[in-house]
Coordinates of C-alpha atoms in Angstrom, one line a residue:
Chain A
M41 CA 0.0 -0.1 -0.1
T42 CA 1.8 3.2 -1.1
V43 CA -1.1 5.7 -0.9
E44 CA -2.4 6.4 2.4
K45 CA -6.1 5.9 2.9
V46 CA -7.5 8.8 4.7
V47 CA -11.2 7.6 4.9
Q48 CA -12.0 4.1 5.4
I49 CA -15.7 3.0 5.9
D50 CA -16.5 -0.7 6.5
K51 CA -20.1 -1.8 5.9
L52 CA -21.6 1.1 7.5
S53 CA -25.5 0.9 8.1
F54 CA -27.6 3.7 9.6
S55 CA -31.2 4.1 10.4
Y56 CA -32.9 7.2 11.8
P57 CA -35.0 7.0 15.0
D58 CA -38.2 6.9 13.0
G59 CA -37.1 3.7 11.4
T60 CA -36.0 5.1 8.0
Q61 CA -32.9 3.0 6.9
A62 CA -30.7 5.7 5.4
L63 CA -27.5 3.6 4.7
K64 CA -27.2 -0.1 4.1
D65 CA -23.7 -1.7 4.2
V66 CA -21.8 1.1 2.6
S67 CA -18.2 0.6 2.2
L68 CA -15.7 3.3 1.0
E69 CA -12.1 4.0 0.9
I70 CA -10.7 7.3 -0.1
A71 CA -6.9 7.8 -0.7
Q72 CA -5.0 10.9 0.2
G73 CA -5.4 13.8 -2.3
E74 CA -8.3 12.2 -4.1
K75 CA -11.2 14.5 -5.2
V76 CA -14.3 12.3 -5.0
A77 CA -17.8 13.2 -6.0
L78 CA -20.7 11.6 -4.0
I79 CA -23.8 11.7 -6.1
G80 CA -27.3 10.4 -5.8
A81 CA -30.9 11.2 -6.0
N82 CA -32.8 13.1 -3.1
G83 CA -33.0 10.8 -0.1
A84 CA -30.2 8.6 -1.3
G85 CA -28.3 8.8 2.0
K86 CA -25.6 11.3 0.9
S87 CA -26.1 13.7 3.7
T88 CA -26.3 10.9 6.2
L89 CA -22.9 9.5 5.0
L90 CA -21.5 13.0 5.2
L91 CA -22.5 13.4 8.7
H92 CA -20.7 10.2 9.6
L93 CA -17.4 11.6 8.3
N94 CA -16.7 13.8 11.3
G95 CA -18.7 12.0 14.0
I96 CA -22.0 14.0 14.1
F97 CA -23.2 10.5 13.7
C98 CA -21.0 7.9 15.3
R99 CA -22.7 4.7 16.4
N100 CA -20.8 1.6 15.4
G101 CA -17.1 2.5 14.9
R102 CA -17.1 1.4 11.3
V103 CA -15.5 4.6 10.0
Q104 CA -11.8 5.5 10.3
I105 CA -10.4 8.8 9.5
L106 CA -6.6 9.0 9.0
G107 CA -6.4 5.6 10.5
M108 CA -8.3 6.7 13.6
K109 CA -11.5 5.0 14.7
L110 CA -14.4 7.4 14.8
E111 CA -15.0 7.3 18.6
K112 CA -15.8 9.8 21.2
R113 CA -12.2 10.3 22.4
N114 CA -11.0 10.9 18.8
L115 CA -13.6 13.4 18.0
K116 CA -11.6 16.6 18.6
F117 CA -8.8 15.4 16.4
I118 CA -11.2 14.1 13.7
R119 CA -13.3 17.3 13.6
Q120 CA -10.0 19.3 13.1
K121 CA -9.0 17.1 10.2
V122 CA -12.4 16.8 8.5
G123 CA -13.9 20.1 7.5
L124 CA -17.6 20.0 6.7
V125 CA -19.2 22.7 4.7
F126 CA -22.9 22.6 4.8
Q127 CA -25.3 23.4 2.1
N128 CA -27.0 26.5 3.6
P129 CA -24.5 29.1 4.3
D130 CA -27.0 30.6 6.7
D131 CA -26.5 27.5 8.9
Q132 CA -22.8 27.6 8.5
L133 CA -22.3 31.2 9.3
F134 CA -23.8 32.1 12.7
C135 CA -21.5 34.7 14.2
P136 CA -22.0 38.6 14.1
T137 CA -19.0 39.1 11.6
V138 CA -17.3 37.3 8.8
F139 CA -14.2 37.4 10.9
D140 CA -15.7 35.7 13.9
D141 CA -17.2 33.0 11.7
V142 CA -14.0 32.1 10.1
A143 CA -12.2 32.4 13.4
F144 CA -14.8 30.1 15.2
G145 CA -13.1 26.9 14.3
A146 CA -9.7 28.1 14.9
R147 CA -10.4 29.6 18.2
N148 CA -11.9 26.2 19.1
L149 CA -8.5 24.6 18.6
N150 CA -7.1 26.9 21.4
L151 CA -4.7 28.8 19.2
L152 CA -3.4 32.2 20.2
E153 CA -5.3 35.2 19.0
E154 CA -2.5 36.1 16.6
Q155 CA -2.5 32.8 15.0
V156 CA -6.2 32.9 14.7
T157 CA -5.9 36.3 13.0
Q158 CA -3.4 34.9 10.6
R159 CA -5.4 31.9 9.8
V160 CA -8.5 34.0 9.1
T161 CA -6.6 36.3 6.8
R162 CA -5.1 33.5 4.9
A163 CA -8.4 31.7 4.5
L164 CA -10.2 34.7 3.3
E165 CA -7.5 35.5 0.9
A166 CA -7.8 31.9 -0.4
V167 CA -11.4 32.3 -1.2
G168 CA -10.9 35.7 -2.7
L169 CA -12.6 37.7 0.0
A170 CA -9.7 39.5 1.7
G171 CA -10.9 42.7 3.4
F172 CA -14.4 41.2 4.2
E173 CA -13.4 40.7 7.9
H174 CA -15.8 43.1 9.4
H175 CA -18.8 42.5 7.2
S176 CA -21.9 40.8 8.7
A177 CA -22.9 37.6 7.0
F178 CA -26.3 38.8 6.1
H179 CA -24.8 41.6 4.1
L180 CA -23.0 39.3 1.7
S181 CA -24.4 37.9 -1.5
F182 CA -25.2 34.3 -1.8
G183 CA -22.1 33.4 -3.6
E184 CA -19.9 35.3 -1.1
K185 CA -21.6 33.5 1.8
K186 CA -20.7 30.2 0.1
R187 CA -17.1 31.2 -0.2
V188 CA -17.0 32.3 3.4
S189 CA -18.4 29.0 4.5
I190 CA -15.5 27.3 2.8
A191 CA -13.2 29.7 4.4
T192 CA -14.5 28.7 7.9
V193 CA -13.0 25.2 7.5
L194 CA -9.9 26.3 5.6
A195 CA -9.0 28.3 8.7
M196 CA -9.0 25.1 10.7
D197 CA -6.3 23.5 8.3
S198 CA -8.4 20.5 7.7
E199 CA -6.9 17.8 5.6
I200 CA -10.2 16.4 4.3
L201 CA -12.7 18.9 2.8
V202 CA -16.3 17.7 2.8
L203 CA -18.7 19.9 0.9
D204 CA -22.5 19.4 0.7
E205 CA -23.8 20.9 -2.5
P206 CA -21.2 23.6 -2.9
T207 CA -22.7 25.0 -6.1
S208 CA -26.5 24.8 -5.3
N209 CA -28.5 28.0 -5.9
L210 CA -25.4 29.7 -7.5
D211 CA -25.5 31.4 -10.9
P212 CA -23.1 30.1 -13.6
R213 CA -20.4 32.5 -12.7
G214 CA -20.6 31.7 -9.0
K215 CA -20.4 28.0 -9.9
K216 CA -17.3 28.6 -12.0
E217 CA -15.7 30.5 -9.2
I218 CA -16.4 27.7 -6.7
V219 CA -14.9 25.1 -9.2
Q220 CA -11.8 27.2 -9.6
L221 CA -11.5 27.7 -5.9
L222 CA -11.9 23.9 -5.1
R223 CA -9.4 23.1 -7.9
K224 CA -6.9 25.4 -6.3
I225 CA -7.1 23.9 -2.8
D226 CA -4.9 20.8 -2.2
G227 CA -5.9 17.9 -0.3
T228 CA -8.6 15.3 -0.2
Q229 CA -12.1 16.6 -1.2
I230 CA -15.4 14.8 -0.9
I231 CA -18.2 16.6 -2.7
V232 CA -21.7 15.7 -2.3
T233 CA -23.8 17.1 -5.2
H234 CA -26.5 16.9 -7.8
D235 CA -24.5 18.9 -10.1
L236 CA -23.1 16.5 -12.5
G237 CA -21.2 19.2 -14.4
L238 CA -19.4 20.0 -11.1
A239 CA -18.5 16.3 -10.6
K240 CA -17.3 16.0 -14.1
N241 CA -15.2 19.1 -13.9
L242 CA -13.6 18.5 -10.6
C243 CA -13.4 14.8 -9.7
D244 CA -11.8 11.9 -11.2
R245 CA -13.8 9.5 -9.2
V246 CA -17.4 9.2 -8.6
V247 CA -19.4 7.2 -5.9
V248 CA -23.2 6.7 -6.7
L249 CA -25.6 6.2 -3.8
S250 CA -29.0 4.9 -4.3
K251 CA -31.5 4.2 -1.6
G252 CA -28.9 3.9 1.1
K253 CA -26.7 1.6 -1.0
K254 CA -23.5 2.2 -2.9
V255 CA -24.4 1.2 -6.4
A256 CA -21.3 2.5 -8.3
D257 CA -17.7 3.5 -7.6
G258 CA -15.3 4.4 -10.3
N259 CA -14.0 6.6 -13.0
T260 CA -16.1 9.6 -13.6
E261 CA -16.3 9.5 -17.4
E262 CA -17.2 5.8 -17.5
I263 CA -20.0 6.2 -15.0
F264 CA -21.4 9.3 -16.7
H265 CA -21.2 7.5 -20.1
N266 CA -23.7 5.0 -19.0
Q267 CA -26.9 6.9 -19.5
A268 CA -29.3 4.0 -18.6
F269 CA -27.6 3.5 -15.3
L270 CA -27.7 7.2 -14.4
E271 CA -31.5 7.2 -15.4
S272 CA -32.3 4.2 -13.3
H273 CA -31.0 6.0 -10.2
G274 CA -32.7 9.2 -10.8
L275 CA -29.7 11.1 -12.0
A276 CA -30.4 11.8 -15.6
Chain B
M29 CA -32.5 41.7 1.3
R30 CA -30.5 44.3 3.2
H31 CA -31.4 45.1 6.8
S32 CA -30.0 47.6 9.1
F33 CA -32.7 48.5 11.4
L34 CA -30.9 47.7 14.6
D35 CA -27.6 49.5 14.5
K36 CA -28.2 52.0 11.7
Y37 CA -25.4 54.7 11.7
S38 CA -23.1 52.6 13.6
G39 CA -20.8 52.5 10.7
L40 CA -20.2 56.3 10.8
D41 CA -16.9 57.8 11.9
S42 CA -16.9 60.2 14.8
P43 CA -15.1 60.7 18.1
I44 CA -18.0 58.8 19.7
H45 CA -17.9 55.9 17.3
R46 CA -14.1 55.5 17.7
L47 CA -14.4 55.0 21.4
D48 CA -14.2 51.5 22.7
A49 CA -17.5 49.8 23.4
R50 CA -16.6 49.3 27.1
T51 CA -16.2 53.0 27.5
K52 CA -19.6 53.8 26.1
I53 CA -21.3 50.9 27.9
L54 CA -19.8 52.0 31.3
S55 CA -20.5 55.7 30.8
L56 CA -24.1 55.4 29.6
F57 CA -24.9 52.7 32.2
C58 CA -23.5 55.1 34.9
L59 CA -25.7 57.9 33.3
I60 CA -28.8 55.5 33.6
V61 CA -28.1 54.5 37.2
I62 CA -27.5 58.0 38.4
C63 CA -30.4 59.4 36.6
V64 CA -32.8 56.8 38.1
S65 CA -31.4 57.6 41.6
T66 CA -32.0 61.3 41.2
P67 CA -35.1 62.7 43.1
P68 CA -37.8 63.9 40.7
Q69 CA -37.6 67.5 42.0
A70 CA -34.1 67.9 40.9
Y71 CA -35.0 69.5 37.6
L72 CA -31.5 70.9 37.1
G73 CA -30.0 67.6 37.4
F74 CA -32.1 66.2 34.6
L75 CA -31.3 69.3 32.5
G76 CA -27.6 68.4 33.2
Y77 CA -28.1 64.8 32.0
F78 CA -29.9 66.0 28.9
V79 CA -27.1 68.5 28.1
L80 CA -24.5 65.7 28.4
L81 CA -26.4 63.3 26.2
A82 CA -27.0 66.2 23.6
V83 CA -23.3 67.0 23.5
A84 CA -22.6 63.2 22.9
I85 CA -25.2 63.0 20.3
V86 CA -24.0 66.0 18.4
L87 CA -20.4 64.7 18.6
S88 CA -21.6 61.4 17.2
R89 CA -23.1 63.0 14.1
V90 CA -26.1 60.7 14.3
P91 CA -29.0 62.6 13.1
L92 CA -31.1 64.0 16.0
G93 CA -34.3 63.3 14.2
Y94 CA -33.4 59.5 13.8
I95 CA -32.7 59.3 17.5
L96 CA -35.9 61.0 18.5
R97 CA -38.0 58.9 16.1
R98 CA -36.4 55.6 17.5
S99 CA -37.2 56.8 21.1
L100 CA -40.9 57.0 19.9
V101 CA -41.0 53.4 19.7
I102 CA -40.6 53.0 23.5
I103 CA -42.1 56.2 24.9
P104 CA -45.7 55.6 24.1
F105 CA -45.7 52.3 26.1
V106 CA -44.3 54.3 29.1
I107 CA -46.9 56.8 28.7
M108 CA -49.7 54.2 28.4
V109 CA -48.6 52.6 31.7
T110 CA -48.2 55.8 33.6
I111 CA -50.9 58.1 32.1
F112 CA -53.5 57.2 34.8
I113 CA -51.2 57.7 37.8
P114 CA -51.9 61.5 38.2
F115 CA -55.7 60.6 38.6
L116 CA -55.0 58.4 41.6
K117 CA -55.9 59.8 44.9
P118 CA -52.9 59.7 47.2
N119 CA -53.1 58.4 50.7
G120 CA -51.8 61.5 52.5
P121 CA -52.8 65.1 52.0
G122 CA -51.7 66.8 48.7
S123 CA -52.9 69.5 46.5
S124 CA -55.1 68.7 43.6
Y125 CA -56.4 70.4 40.5
S126 CA -60.0 70.0 39.3
L127 CA -60.5 69.4 35.7
G128 CA -64.1 70.4 35.9
I129 CA -65.4 67.4 33.9
G130 CA -67.3 64.8 35.8
G131 CA -65.4 65.6 39.0
L132 CA -62.1 64.4 37.7
Q133 CA -59.1 65.7 39.7
I134 CA -55.5 65.5 39.1
Y135 CA -53.2 65.2 42.1
S136 CA -49.8 66.8 42.3
S137 CA -48.2 63.8 43.9
G138 CA -49.3 61.6 41.0
L139 CA -48.2 64.2 38.5
M140 CA -44.7 64.1 40.1
I141 CA -44.6 60.3 39.8
F142 CA -45.7 60.7 36.2
W143 CA -42.9 63.1 35.4
N144 CA -40.4 61.1 37.3
V145 CA -41.1 57.8 35.2
L146 CA -41.3 59.8 32.0
V147 CA -38.1 61.7 32.2
K148 CA -36.1 58.8 33.6
S149 CA -37.2 56.4 30.9
F150 CA -36.7 59.0 28.3
I151 CA -33.0 59.5 29.4
A152 CA -32.5 55.8 29.5
V153 CA -34.0 55.2 26.1
L154 CA -31.9 58.0 24.5
S155 CA -28.7 56.5 26.1
V156 CA -29.4 53.0 24.7
I157 CA -30.2 54.4 21.3
L158 CA -27.1 56.5 21.3
L159 CA -25.1 53.4 22.4
S160 CA -26.5 51.2 19.7
S161 CA -26.3 53.7 16.8
T162 CA -22.6 54.4 17.5
T163 CA -21.5 51.0 18.1
P164 CA -21.7 48.1 15.6
F165 CA -23.5 45.1 17.3
A166 CA -20.4 42.8 17.0
K167 CA -18.3 45.3 18.9
L168 CA -21.0 45.9 21.4
L169 CA -21.1 42.2 22.1
R170 CA -17.4 42.1 22.4
G171 CA -17.6 45.0 24.8
F172 CA -20.0 43.1 27.2
E173 CA -17.9 40.0 26.9
Q174 CA -14.8 41.9 28.0
L175 CA -16.9 43.4 30.8
K176 CA -17.3 39.8 31.9
V177 CA -21.0 39.4 31.1
P178 CA -21.6 35.7 31.2
G179 CA -20.9 34.0 27.9
I180 CA -24.3 32.4 27.5
F181 CA -26.0 35.8 27.4
I182 CA -23.5 36.9 24.7
M183 CA -24.1 33.9 22.7
L184 CA -27.9 34.3 23.0
A185 CA -27.7 38.0 21.9
S186 CA -25.3 37.2 19.1
F187 CA -27.5 34.3 17.7
T188 CA -30.6 36.5 18.1
Y189 CA -29.0 39.4 16.2
R190 CA -27.7 37.0 13.5
Y191 CA -30.9 35.1 12.8
V192 CA -33.6 37.8 13.2
F193 CA -32.7 38.8 9.7
V194 CA -33.0 35.3 8.4
L195 CA -36.3 35.0 10.1
V196 CA -37.6 38.2 8.7
D197 CA -36.6 37.2 5.2
E198 CA -38.2 33.8 5.8
V199 CA -41.5 35.5 6.9
E200 CA -41.3 37.8 3.8
R201 CA -41.0 34.8 1.6
M202 CA -43.8 33.0 3.1
K203 CA -46.0 36.0 3.0
R204 CA -45.1 36.5 -0.8
A205 CA -45.9 32.9 -1.5
R206 CA -49.1 33.2 0.3
D207 CA -50.1 36.3 -1.5
C208 CA -49.3 35.0 -4.8
R209 CA -51.9 32.3 -4.4
C210 CA -54.7 34.9 -4.1
Y211 CA -54.8 35.1 -0.4
G212 CA -57.4 37.3 1.1
G213 CA -60.9 36.9 2.7
K214 CA -62.6 36.8 6.0
W215 CA -61.0 37.4 9.3
L216 CA -61.5 33.9 10.7
W217 CA -59.9 32.2 7.7
H218 CA -57.2 34.8 8.0
S219 CA -56.3 33.8 11.5
K220 CA -56.0 30.2 10.6
V221 CA -53.5 30.7 7.9
I222 CA -51.5 33.0 10.1
G223 CA -51.5 30.4 12.8
Q224 CA -50.3 27.8 10.3
M225 CA -47.6 30.2 9.1
I226 CA -46.4 30.8 12.7
G227 CA -46.3 27.1 13.3
T228 CA -44.3 26.5 10.0
L229 CA -41.9 29.2 11.0
F230 CA -41.4 27.6 14.4
L231 CA -40.7 24.3 12.9
R232 CA -38.3 25.7 10.3
S233 CA -36.5 27.6 13.0
Y234 CA -36.2 24.6 15.2
Q235 CA -34.8 22.5 12.3
R236 CA -32.4 25.3 11.4
G237 CA -31.3 25.4 15.0
E238 CA -30.3 21.8 14.7
R239 CA -28.4 22.4 11.5
I240 CA -26.6 25.2 13.0
Y241 CA -25.6 23.2 16.0
V242 CA -24.3 20.6 13.8
A243 CA -22.2 23.1 11.8
M244 CA -20.8 24.3 15.1
V245 CA -20.0 20.8 16.4
S246 CA -18.2 20.1 13.2
R247 CA -15.9 23.0 13.8
G248 CA -14.9 21.7 17.2
F249 CA -17.5 23.5 19.3
D250 CA -17.5 21.8 22.7
G251 CA -20.0 23.9 24.8
R252 CA -17.8 26.6 25.8
S253 CA -19.0 30.0 24.8
I254 CA -17.7 31.7 21.6
S255 CA -15.0 34.1 22.3
L256 CA -15.1 37.3 20.1
G257 CA -11.6 38.5 20.5
Q258 CA -10.2 41.4 22.4
S259 CA -9.9 45.1 21.8
Q260 CA -7.5 47.6 23.3
L261 CA -8.5 50.6 25.4
R262 CA -6.8 53.8 24.3
L263 CA -5.9 56.8 26.4
A264 CA -9.0 58.7 25.0
D265 CA -11.2 55.9 26.5
Y266 CA -9.9 56.3 29.9
L267 CA -10.2 60.0 29.7
V268 CA -13.8 59.9 28.4
A269 CA -14.9 57.2 30.9
T270 CA -13.4 59.0 34.0
G271 CA -14.5 62.4 32.6
A272 CA -18.2 61.2 32.1
V273 CA -18.5 59.2 35.3
S274 CA -17.0 62.0 37.5
L275 CA -19.1 64.7 35.8
L276 CA -22.2 62.7 36.4
V277 CA -21.3 62.0 40.0
L278 CA -20.7 65.6 40.5
L279 CA -24.0 66.6 39.0
R280 CA -25.8 64.1 41.3
V281 CA -24.0 65.3 44.4
A282 CA -24.1 69.0 43.7
I283 CA -27.9 69.1 43.0
P284 CA -29.8 67.9 46.0

C-alpha cells in the first residue's frame, strides 16, 4: 500500500430514530489527495454519510479517518482534520461578523489570537474575500456566503474537505468561481452534489448512492457515459 | 435583502464611534443608574443629563431626528402605563387640580410620579439608542464580553441578532408565497392561515437550530461559549470614561 487511505468506511449501516434506513452496508475507501464526487438522488443517503465523516453520527465504529477510529475520544482530532461545509450558508455562518465566523473553528483549537488572525486572513485570501473581515454575514451575496463558508473550514487547516452541494443555488459565474477555488485547494475533497457538471469538472472518481446503498464507484467518465444507469438511479 | 434597522448609523466615523464599546457601555450605564437615583424635583440635574447626552449625540453625528424617532418606539408604552397615575388619589394630603369634567381631579403627587417615570425612561432610552447607533453590534457584544458578562448571554444575543434577519426574510418569503396564491378573505380564515404560518416558522427555525448546532460541532464546538476576541483601550477611552463618570457623580451630588 503506497497511498495512504484517509477515509475508510467498512459496511456502514444507519437508520434514523423513525425507522428510515438511510444507509445499508456502505463501504468506501478514499486515498489522500483524491477528489471524489458523491452523487445520488434526493434521499439516497448522501447527507447521512456526510454526517458520519466527522462524527456527528458515530454509532458503530465502522468509520476510520486517517487511521483513527471514529470514537468519542478521537472526535476532537477528527473534527479538526475533516472540515464539513454545509449546504445552506445561513446555517454555517452564525457569528456577528465574517471574521468571527472564520475564526470560530480556529479558536476552538485553542490557538493564540494572533495565530487565529493569521489563519483568518489566509483563509479569506484563499477564497478571494480579503478585506471582508468586518462585514456581517447577512450583508453578503449568496455566492460570497458560500465562499466564506469554505473559508470557515480552511481556517482549521482541515486535511479532508467535505462539501455538501457547494454549487447549489449559484449562478453560472458563481459556480465557475467555486470550481476554480476547489481546484486550487490541495488535499482530499469529498463533494456531495447533484450537479453532474461540477462532478465531471472536478473529480476523477464518482461514488453513486441509491436508496442507502452504494451502487457504483469508479472513473467519472465511465459512469457518466452509462446513461441508462444514471437514469435508473434518478440522476439523468 | 438588506437590513440595518438595529444598528443603523453605527458605521459612521466620529469621536464617539471611535471609542471602545466598554467605555460607552460603562459611561451610559452610569448615566442611567445616576439618573434613576435622582429625586424627581431635581430639575436642574435632569437638565444636566440631557445636556451631556445632547453633547454626545451632536459629537456622534447621528441625526437627531433619527434618535428621537427611535425613542418614539418605546415612549408611548411608558405613557400608556403611567398616564393614569396623576388621577389616583394619594393616601396622604396633597394639592389637587380639578379638571371640571365629571369631578375628575389631578393630584400633584401623581403628577410628580408621572414626570419622574417619563423623564427617567426617556433619558435611559436615549442612552441606549445612542449606544446602539454608535457601536456596531459585533463590537457591542465584544464589549459586554470583555466586561465579563456571562458567555451564555453573549451567545444568545449574538444568535438573536444573526438570525432575526434570516427569520424576517423567511417570513417575507412565506407572505409573498401566500399572497401569490390569491390570499385574502374573511378574518376567521385569515387567523387560521396566520396560525399555520407561525407553526411552520417555528418548525423551520427549530430545524435550522439543529443544523446550526451540527455546523458548530463540526468545527470543534464543545459547549464553551464563543470568544469574540479582544480590543484595546486607548488613552481617550480612559479620559472619556473617567470624565463622564465624575461629571455625572458631580451633578448628582451638587444638586440635592
